[in-house]
Structures are given as structure tokens and as C-alpha cells.
mmCIF file of C-alpha atoms in Angstrom:
data_model
loop_
_atom_site.group_PDB
_atom_site.id
_atom_site.type_symbol
_atom_site.label_atom_id
_atom_site.label_comp_id
_atom_site.label_asym_id
_atom_site.label_seq_id
_atom_site.Cartn_x
_atom_site.Cartn_y
_atom_site.Cartn_z
ATOM 1 C CA MET A 683 142.682 233.407 58.550
ATOM 2 C CA SER A 684 140.022 232.858 61.128
ATOM 3 C CA THR A 685 137.379 230.212 61.013
ATOM 4 C CA PHE A 686 133.841 230.287 62.291
ATOM 5 C CA PRO A 687 131.581 227.292 62.913
ATOM 6 C CA PRO A 688 129.265 226.523 59.983
ATOM 7 C CA PRO A 689 125.666 227.751 59.775
ATOM 8 C CA LEU A 690 122.935 225.588 61.269
ATOM 9 C CA SER A 691 119.790 224.451 59.468
ATOM 10 C CA GLY A 692 116.467 226.235 59.421
ATOM 11 C CA SER A 693 115.270 228.020 62.536
ATOM 12 C CA ALA A 694 118.218 226.758 64.609
ATOM 13 C CA GLN A 695 120.313 229.325 62.716
ATOM 14 C CA ASP A 696 117.818 232.058 63.625
ATOM 15 C CA GLU A 697 117.931 231.269 67.348
ATOM 16 C CA THR A 698 121.492 230.189 68.044
ATOM 17 C CA ALA A 699 123.601 232.220 70.463
ATOM 18 C CA GLU A 700 126.725 231.324 68.470
ATOM 19 C CA LEU A 701 128.179 233.422 65.697
ATOM 20 C CA ARG A 702 127.864 231.188 62.637
ATOM 21 C CA PRO A 703 128.114 233.532 59.666
ATOM 22 C CA ARG A 704 126.739 232.279 56.386
ATOM 23 C CA PHE A 705 129.283 233.336 53.774
ATOM 24 C CA ASP A 706 128.216 233.204 50.137
ATOM 25 C CA GLU A 707 129.857 231.146 47.413
ATOM 26 C CA SER A 708 132.568 233.839 47.181
ATOM 27 C CA GLY A 709 133.190 233.583 50.925
ATOM 28 C CA LEU A 710 131.594 236.968 51.610
ATOM 29 C CA ILE A 711 128.934 238.407 53.868
ATOM 30 C CA ALA A 712 127.168 241.763 53.396
ATOM 31 C CA ALA A 713 127.967 244.484 55.933
ATOM 32 C CA ILE A 714 125.826 247.574 56.458
ATOM 33 C CA ALA A 715 127.423 250.511 58.261
ATOM 34 C CA GLN A 716 125.042 252.784 60.160
ATOM 35 C CA ASP A 717 125.988 255.979 61.975
ATOM 36 C CA ALA A 718 125.687 255.157 65.684
ATOM 37 C CA VAL A 719 124.649 258.710 66.518
ATOM 38 C CA THR A 720 122.337 259.824 63.698
ATOM 39 C CA GLY A 721 121.060 256.425 62.541
ATOM 40 C CA GLU A 722 121.919 257.332 58.953
ATOM 41 C CA VAL A 723 122.804 254.327 56.784
ATOM 42 C CA LEU A 724 126.284 255.127 55.491
ATOM 43 C CA MET A 725 127.328 252.320 53.159
ATOM 44 C CA LEU A 726 127.076 248.680 52.197
ATOM 45 C CA ALA A 727 130.287 246.701 51.842
ATOM 46 C CA TRP A 728 131.506 243.114 52.059
ATOM 47 C CA MET A 729 133.485 241.063 54.539
ATOM 48 C CA ASN A 730 135.227 237.732 54.298
ATOM 49 C CA ALA A 731 135.888 235.709 57.458
ATOM 50 C CA GLU A 732 139.169 237.510 58.100
ATOM 51 C CA ALA A 733 137.600 240.962 57.755
ATOM 52 C CA LEU A 734 134.780 240.024 60.123
ATOM 53 C CA GLN A 735 137.221 238.595 62.649
ATOM 54 C CA LYS A 736 139.427 241.709 62.460
ATOM 55 C CA THR A 737 136.412 243.976 62.875
ATOM 56 C CA ILE A 738 135.373 242.085 66.009
ATOM 57 C CA GLU A 739 138.917 242.045 67.432
ATOM 58 C CA THR A 740 139.995 245.589 66.626
ATOM 59 C CA GLY A 741 136.733 247.558 66.778
ATOM 60 C CA ARG A 742 137.728 249.161 63.473
ATOM 61 C CA ALA A 743 135.499 248.422 60.492
ATOM 62 C CA THR A 744 137.430 246.173 58.142
ATOM 63 C CA TYR A 745 136.014 244.994 54.833
ATOM 64 C CA TRP A 746 136.948 242.904 51.816
ATOM 65 C CA SER A 747 137.444 244.948 48.670
ATOM 66 C CA ARG A 748 135.916 242.975 45.820
ATOM 67 C CA SER A 749 137.498 245.283 43.223
ATOM 68 C CA ARG A 750 140.999 245.155 44.696
ATOM 69 C CA GLY A 751 140.742 241.620 46.065
ATOM 70 C CA GLU A 752 142.185 242.546 49.437
ATOM 71 C CA ILE A 753 141.417 243.291 53.061
ATOM 72 C CA TRP A 754 140.532 246.937 53.477
ATOM 73 C CA ILE A 755 140.688 248.698 56.832
ATOM 74 C CA LYS A 756 138.202 251.503 56.283
ATOM 75 C CA GLY A 757 139.971 254.870 56.503
ATOM 76 C CA GLU A 758 143.494 253.429 56.479
ATOM 77 C CA THR A 759 144.490 255.729 53.633
ATOM 78 C CA SER A 760 141.737 258.394 53.777
ATOM 79 C CA GLY A 761 141.652 258.756 57.557
ATOM 80 C CA HIS A 762 137.884 258.296 57.382
ATOM 81 C CA ILE A 763 137.820 255.481 59.915
ATOM 82 C CA GLN A 764 134.814 253.769 61.418
ATOM 83 C CA GLU A 765 134.963 253.010 65.117
ATOM 84 C CA VAL A 766 132.532 250.150 65.693
ATOM 85 C CA THR A 767 130.282 250.559 68.717
ATOM 86 C CA GLU A 768 128.070 247.535 68.087
ATOM 87 C CA ILE A 769 127.807 244.632 65.652
ATOM 88 C CA ARG A 770 124.492 242.968 64.884
ATOM 89 C CA VAL A 771 123.858 239.885 62.788
ATOM 90 C CA ASP A 772 120.640 239.053 60.976
ATOM 91 C CA CYS A 773 118.378 236.035 61.319
ATOM 92 C CA ASP A 774 120.156 233.697 58.897
ATOM 93 C CA GLN A 775 123.534 235.323 59.608
ATOM 94 C CA ASP A 776 124.291 236.296 56.018
ATOM 95 C CA ALA A 777 124.451 240.015 56.829
ATOM 96 C CA VAL A 778 125.924 242.121 59.607
ATOM 97 C CA LEU A 779 125.015 245.615 60.745
ATOM 98 C CA LEU A 780 127.791 247.783 62.139
ATOM 99 C CA LYS A 781 126.944 250.788 64.256
ATOM 100 C CA VAL A 782 129.888 253.109 63.826
ATOM 101 C CA ARG A 783 131.347 256.425 64.833
ATOM 102 C CA GLN A 784 132.350 257.739 61.420
ATOM 103 C CA THR A 785 135.268 260.135 61.013
ATOM 104 C CA GLY A 786 134.888 262.240 57.847
ATOM 105 C CA GLY A 787 132.700 261.063 54.991
ATOM 106 C CA ALA A 788 131.928 257.360 54.659
ATOM 107 C CA CYS A 789 131.732 257.582 50.866
ATOM 108 C CA HIS A 790 134.747 257.658 48.542
ATOM 109 C CA THR A 791 133.073 260.704 46.917
ATOM 110 C CA HIS A 792 133.664 262.437 50.287
ATOM 111 C CA ARG A 793 129.957 262.583 51.007
ATOM 112 C CA GLU A 794 128.708 261.583 54.456
ATOM 113 C CA SER A 795 126.782 258.572 53.164
ATOM 114 C CA CYS A 796 127.008 256.566 49.949
ATOM 115 C CA PHE A 797 123.211 256.845 49.664
ATOM 116 C CA TYR A 798 123.217 260.506 48.561
ATOM 117 C CA ARG A 799 120.861 260.073 45.595
ATOM 118 C CA ARG A 800 117.128 259.592 45.730
ATOM 119 C CA VAL A 801 115.297 257.547 43.118
ATOM 120 C CA ASP A 802 112.449 259.565 41.590
ATOM 121 C CA GLY A 803 110.983 257.203 39.000
ATOM 122 C CA GLY A 804 113.827 256.471 36.572
ATOM 123 C CA ALA A 805 115.771 259.600 37.502
ATOM 124 C CA LEU A 806 117.964 260.409 40.475
ATOM 125 C CA SER A 807 118.061 263.572 42.534
ATOM 126 C CA PHE A 808 120.699 264.788 44.963
ATOM 127 C CA PRO A 809 118.752 265.939 48.040
ATOM 128 C CA GLY A 810 120.522 268.569 50.082
ATOM 129 C CA GLU A 811 123.099 269.314 47.405
ATOM 130 C CA ALA A 812 123.159 272.579 45.442
ATOM 131 C CA ASP A 813 122.247 272.322 41.747
ATOM 132 C CA MET B 1259 110.764 242.246 32.694
ATOM 133 C CA SER B 1260 112.000 245.781 32.872
ATOM 134 C CA THR B 1261 115.326 246.978 31.649
ATOM 135 C CA PHE B 1262 117.536 249.707 32.971
ATOM 136 C CA PRO B 1263 120.398 251.407 31.149
ATOM 137 C CA PRO B 1264 123.793 249.866 31.949
ATOM 138 C CA PRO B 1265 126.160 251.264 34.592
ATOM 139 C CA LEU B 1266 128.667 253.913 33.541
ATOM 140 C CA SER B 1267 132.409 253.767 34.150
ATOM 141 C CA GLY B 1268 134.240 255.151 37.157
ATOM 142 C CA SER B 1269 133.079 258.412 38.680
ATOM 143 C CA ALA B 1270 130.452 258.968 35.945
ATOM 144 C CA GLN B 1271 128.448 256.248 37.701
ATOM 145 C CA ASP B 1272 128.788 258.102 41.016
ATOM 146 C CA GLU B 1273 127.489 261.380 39.617
ATOM 147 C CA THR B 1274 124.888 260.427 37.042
ATOM 148 C CA ALA B 1275 121.287 261.550 37.542
ATOM 149 C CA GLU B 1276 120.072 258.404 35.791
ATOM 150 C CA LEU B 1277 119.132 255.196 37.543
ATOM 151 C CA ARG B 1278 121.675 252.703 36.227
ATOM 152 C CA PRO B 1279 121.654 249.840 38.724
ATOM 153 C CA ARG B 1280 124.684 247.587 38.768
ATOM 154 C CA PHE B 1281 123.293 244.071 39.103
ATOM 155 C CA ASP B 1282 125.723 241.313 40.063
ATOM 156 C CA GLU B 1283 126.504 238.211 38.017
ATOM 157 C CA SER B 1284 123.250 236.691 39.343
ATOM 158 C CA GLY B 1285 121.300 239.757 38.189
ATOM 159 C CA LEU B 1286 120.737 240.972 41.747
ATOM 160 C CA ILE B 1287 121.252 244.138 43.761
ATOM 161 C CA ALA B 1288 121.312 244.396 47.566
ATOM 162 C CA ALA B 1289 118.386 246.205 49.207
ATOM 163 C CA ILE B 1290 118.445 247.523 52.762
ATOM 164 C CA ALA B 1291 115.098 248.306 54.395
ATOM 165 C CA GLN B 1292 115.148 250.985 57.084
ATOM 166 C CA ASP B 1293 112.196 252.057 59.214
ATOM 167 C CA ALA B 1294 111.247 255.524 57.958
ATOM 168 C CA VAL B 1295 110.114 256.613 61.398
ATOM 169 C CA THR B 1296 112.606 255.117 63.865
ATOM 170 C CA GLY B 1297 115.642 254.778 61.576
ATOM 171 C CA GLU B 1298 116.057 251.158 62.642
ATOM 172 C CA VAL B 1299 117.624 248.925 59.996
ATOM 173 C CA LEU B 1300 115.070 246.183 59.475
ATOM 174 C CA MET B 1301 116.495 243.734 56.951
ATOM 175 C CA LEU B 1302 118.742 243.118 53.982
ATOM 176 C CA ALA B 1303 117.267 241.423 50.940
ATOM 177 C CA TRP B 1304 117.830 241.192 47.185
ATOM 178 C CA MET B 1305 116.180 242.582 44.090
ATOM 179 C CA ASN B 1306 116.403 241.700 40.445
ATOM 180 C CA ALA B 1307 115.476 244.268 37.800
ATOM 181 C CA GLU B 1308 111.815 243.299 37.909
ATOM 182 C CA ALA B 1309 111.634 243.580 41.719
ATOM 183 C CA LEU B 1310 113.280 246.999 41.632
ATOM 184 C CA GLN B 1311 110.940 248.201 38.903
ATOM 185 C CA LYS B 1312 107.883 246.923 40.774
ATOM 186 C CA THR B 1313 109.044 248.565 43.995
ATOM 187 C CA ILE B 1314 109.405 251.900 42.179
ATOM 188 C CA GLU B 1315 106.048 251.565 40.422
ATOM 189 C CA THR B 1316 103.934 250.230 43.257
ATOM 190 C CA GLY B 1317 105.537 251.766 46.357
ATOM 191 C CA ARG B 1318 105.401 248.323 47.958
ATOM 192 C CA ALA B 1319 108.758 246.705 48.758
ATOM 193 C CA THR B 1320 109.239 243.805 46.352
ATOM 194 C CA TYR B 1321 112.268 241.547 46.483
ATOM 195 C CA TRP B 1322 113.754 238.515 44.774
ATOM 196 C CA SER B 1323 113.749 235.410 46.942
ATOM 197 C CA ARG B 1324 117.039 233.630 46.332
ATOM 198 C CA SER B 1325 115.836 230.518 48.178
ATOM 199 C CA ARG B 1326 112.509 230.246 46.345
ATOM 200 C CA GLY B 1327 113.756 231.698 43.052
ATOM 201 C CA GLU B 1328 110.795 234.028 42.670
ATOM 202 C CA ILE B 1329 109.544 237.580 43.029
ATOM 203 C CA TRP B 1330 108.416 238.217 46.576
ATOM 204 C CA ILE B 1331 106.070 241.075 47.470
ATOM 205 C CA LYS B 1332 106.985 241.608 51.111
ATOM 206 C CA GLY B 1333 103.995 240.894 53.335
ATOM 207 C CA GLU B 1334 101.880 239.337 50.591
ATOM 208 C CA THR B 1335 101.229 236.266 52.722
ATOM 209 C CA SER B 1336 102.123 237.538 56.228
ATOM 210 C CA GLY B 1337 100.459 240.936 55.903
ATOM 211 C CA HIS B 1338 103.713 242.486 57.112
ATOM 212 C CA ILE B 1339 103.984 244.871 54.188
ATOM 213 C CA GLN B 1340 106.482 247.646 53.648
ATOM 214 C CA GLU B 1341 105.154 250.907 52.252
ATOM 215 C CA VAL B 1342 108.123 252.610 50.620
ATOM 216 C CA THR B 1343 108.441 256.312 51.386
ATOM 217 C CA GLU B 1344 111.821 256.852 49.733
ATOM 218 C CA ILE B 1345 114.364 254.911 47.694
ATOM 219 C CA ARG B 1346 118.046 255.785 47.739
ATOM 220 C CA VAL B 1347 120.827 254.330 45.616
ATOM 221 C CA ASP B 1348 124.501 254.188 46.551
ATOM 222 C CA CYS B 1349 127.509 255.638 44.736
ATOM 223 C CA ASP B 1350 128.177 252.757 42.338
ATOM 224 C CA GLN B 1351 124.488 251.790 42.260
ATOM 225 C CA ASP B 1352 124.959 248.227 43.438
ATOM 226 C CA ALA B 1353 122.801 248.751 46.531
ATOM 227 C CA VAL B 1354 119.536 250.480 47.315
ATOM 228 C CA LEU B 1355 118.179 251.770 50.593
ATOM 229 C CA LEU B 1356 114.415 251.676 51.123
ATOM 230 C CA LYS B 1357 112.837 253.850 53.770
ATOM 231 C CA VAL B 1358 109.655 252.039 54.695
ATOM 232 C CA ARG B 1359 106.581 252.159 56.865
ATOM 233 C CA GLN B 1360 106.618 248.622 58.221
ATOM 234 C CA THR B 1361 103.409 246.849 59.204
ATOM 235 C CA GLY B 1362 104.084 244.116 61.806
ATOM 236 C CA GLY B 1363 107.535 242.613 62.165
ATOM 237 C CA ALA B 1364 109.974 242.800 59.252
ATOM 238 C CA CYS B 1365 111.609 239.499 60.192
ATOM 239 C CA HIS B 1366 110.182 236.071 59.408
ATOM 240 C CA THR B 1367 110.805 235.260 63.100
ATOM 241 C CA HIS B 1368 108.137 237.941 63.800
ATOM 242 C CA ARG B 1369 110.682 240.251 65.375
ATOM 243 C CA GLU B 1370 110.672 243.914 64.403
ATOM 244 C CA SER B 1371 114.087 243.760 62.751
ATOM 245 C CA CYS B 1372 116.163 240.848 61.435
ATOM 246 C CA PHE B 1373 119.133 242.309 63.314
ATOM 247 C CA TYR B 1374 117.949 241.193 66.770
ATOM 248 C CA ARG B 1375 121.239 239.652 67.894
ATOM 249 C CA ARG B 1376 124.337 241.477 69.000
ATOM 250 C CA VAL B 1377 127.802 240.049 68.412
ATOM 251 C CA ASP B 1378 129.763 239.910 71.676
ATOM 252 C CA GLY B 1379 133.064 238.331 70.665
ATOM 253 C CA GLY B 1380 132.189 234.907 69.250
ATOM 254 C CA ALA B 1381 128.844 234.763 71.047
ATOM 255 C CA LEU B 1382 125.505 236.384 70.311
ATOM 256 C CA SER B 1383 123.128 238.054 72.716
ATOM 257 C CA PHE B 1384 119.484 238.986 72.260
ATOM 258 C CA PRO B 1385 119.217 242.567 73.582
ATOM 259 C CA GLY B 1386 115.773 243.488 74.789
ATOM 260 C CA GLU B 1387 114.521 239.907 74.858
ATOM 261 C CA ALA B 1388 113.812 238.028 78.088
ATOM 262 C CA ASP B 1389 116.190 235.157 78.904
#
């Protein structure tokens, strides 16, 4: 298990050149995966400190599965891996953005992106999919 | 306060054409804002049911401020509003993706995006900013 230094206060956290992730009360940070080529947002998942450290070290997107309660190397069973080309962190360091080269579909439904439905009022549509 | 129907089980939730957001134990859902023109990921914030409903109804990105404990119409004080051109929801409906026309910087630091720092090992760099 890796450790990171704790977050700083106020604007110091926004401007520091040190990685000081702000994990939530469950020890997790939100991670957005974006296709490095197309810019499409592929998925939102979660990382604990170990998953973040492994992602940085290995260049393979590694998350924390909240449902299974375990480290999850994306694509380890499906083959739909994410090769990380860049990691960004947001102002207060409670979210990371991964730019990835995605093999296969990012979504467990085998679609390219998890965001395959559009909200039209209270209903959802499936743009680009046949009826 | 608006209400949405509850999430469905398993793959029914992935395939339903009804908006059935899965709020967490704090009543919140993650919301990613992406620039509708450039594709740049601008920020990650949170919505409760009321914020999501207002965003759908008004076309103005409206979040829940966890620090202030209140509804937050983005740009209401700064003028840096987000006009929502499309809302997407992910497979299990615990995250939404807003495509927005952003006025001014999305970040409270006045930068375009909150993701202005790149993770290089344990250090952060500020790409595109002068030293």
C-alpha cells in the first residue's frame, strides 16, 4: 500500500507541484477516463491510493471496484485494457483525469463509452444505436 | 425537491430508457463537465436530485456544493456559466456527463479547466503555463 502526502489547505492545494490526492472518507478518488485520440469521455471509476500508485507506476489504468471491494486492473479479464498516456489532477486533487488508449469497449456492456445514453427530459435515448 | 424513479437491478439499469439516477448514500451523483466545442474535460462536481432536475429544466449547469451544503448554479456569482448542450448518463446511472458551452474559466482558479496539472511520477507540472 502506497502513501501520499496529505492535502494542503485552501489555495496551497490548488497550486502545489506535489501530488497530494484528497481521498474521500472511503479512501477513494474519482477517476475519469478519456480517449486520448478522440477526446470521448469513456467512463468514471474510483481509485484508492494503491490503484492510483499502480496506475502511475504501470501505465495501465487500475481502479478500485466498489462493488467487489478489490483492486481492478481494467481489461485484466476482458482484454479491454487502457494504456494511460497522461494523468491530470484537478484543483483540489479529489479527481484525476486519465487520457487513455482504449482497447475494445470501455463499458462492461461492450459499448465504446459508458455514456451511451442521452437524457431527453426524463427519458433516455441511445444515439447512434439502431432501434 | 424532485424525485426520480429508483434504479433497476443488474443489466436492466444499463438498458432502460428511463432516467433512474443512482444517488450515493449522501444523495449525490458525479457530474463531469466537458467543453462541447473542444472536448476538453473541464471539471468534476456533484449533483443531488434537485440539482440534476434543475440542470435538465433550465439548461444551466447546476451542482450541489459539498463544502457549502447548498445548490450552486455554476457561474451565478462569477458569471462563468455553463450552457448545457447535452446530458449523458452512464451505464449504471451513477454519473452524468454534461456537454457545455463554457463562459470564462470553469475552474475557481480562473483557469479554463480544473485539470491544469499533469502527474509526472509523484510531482505535478503545469503544462502550458509559464514557469
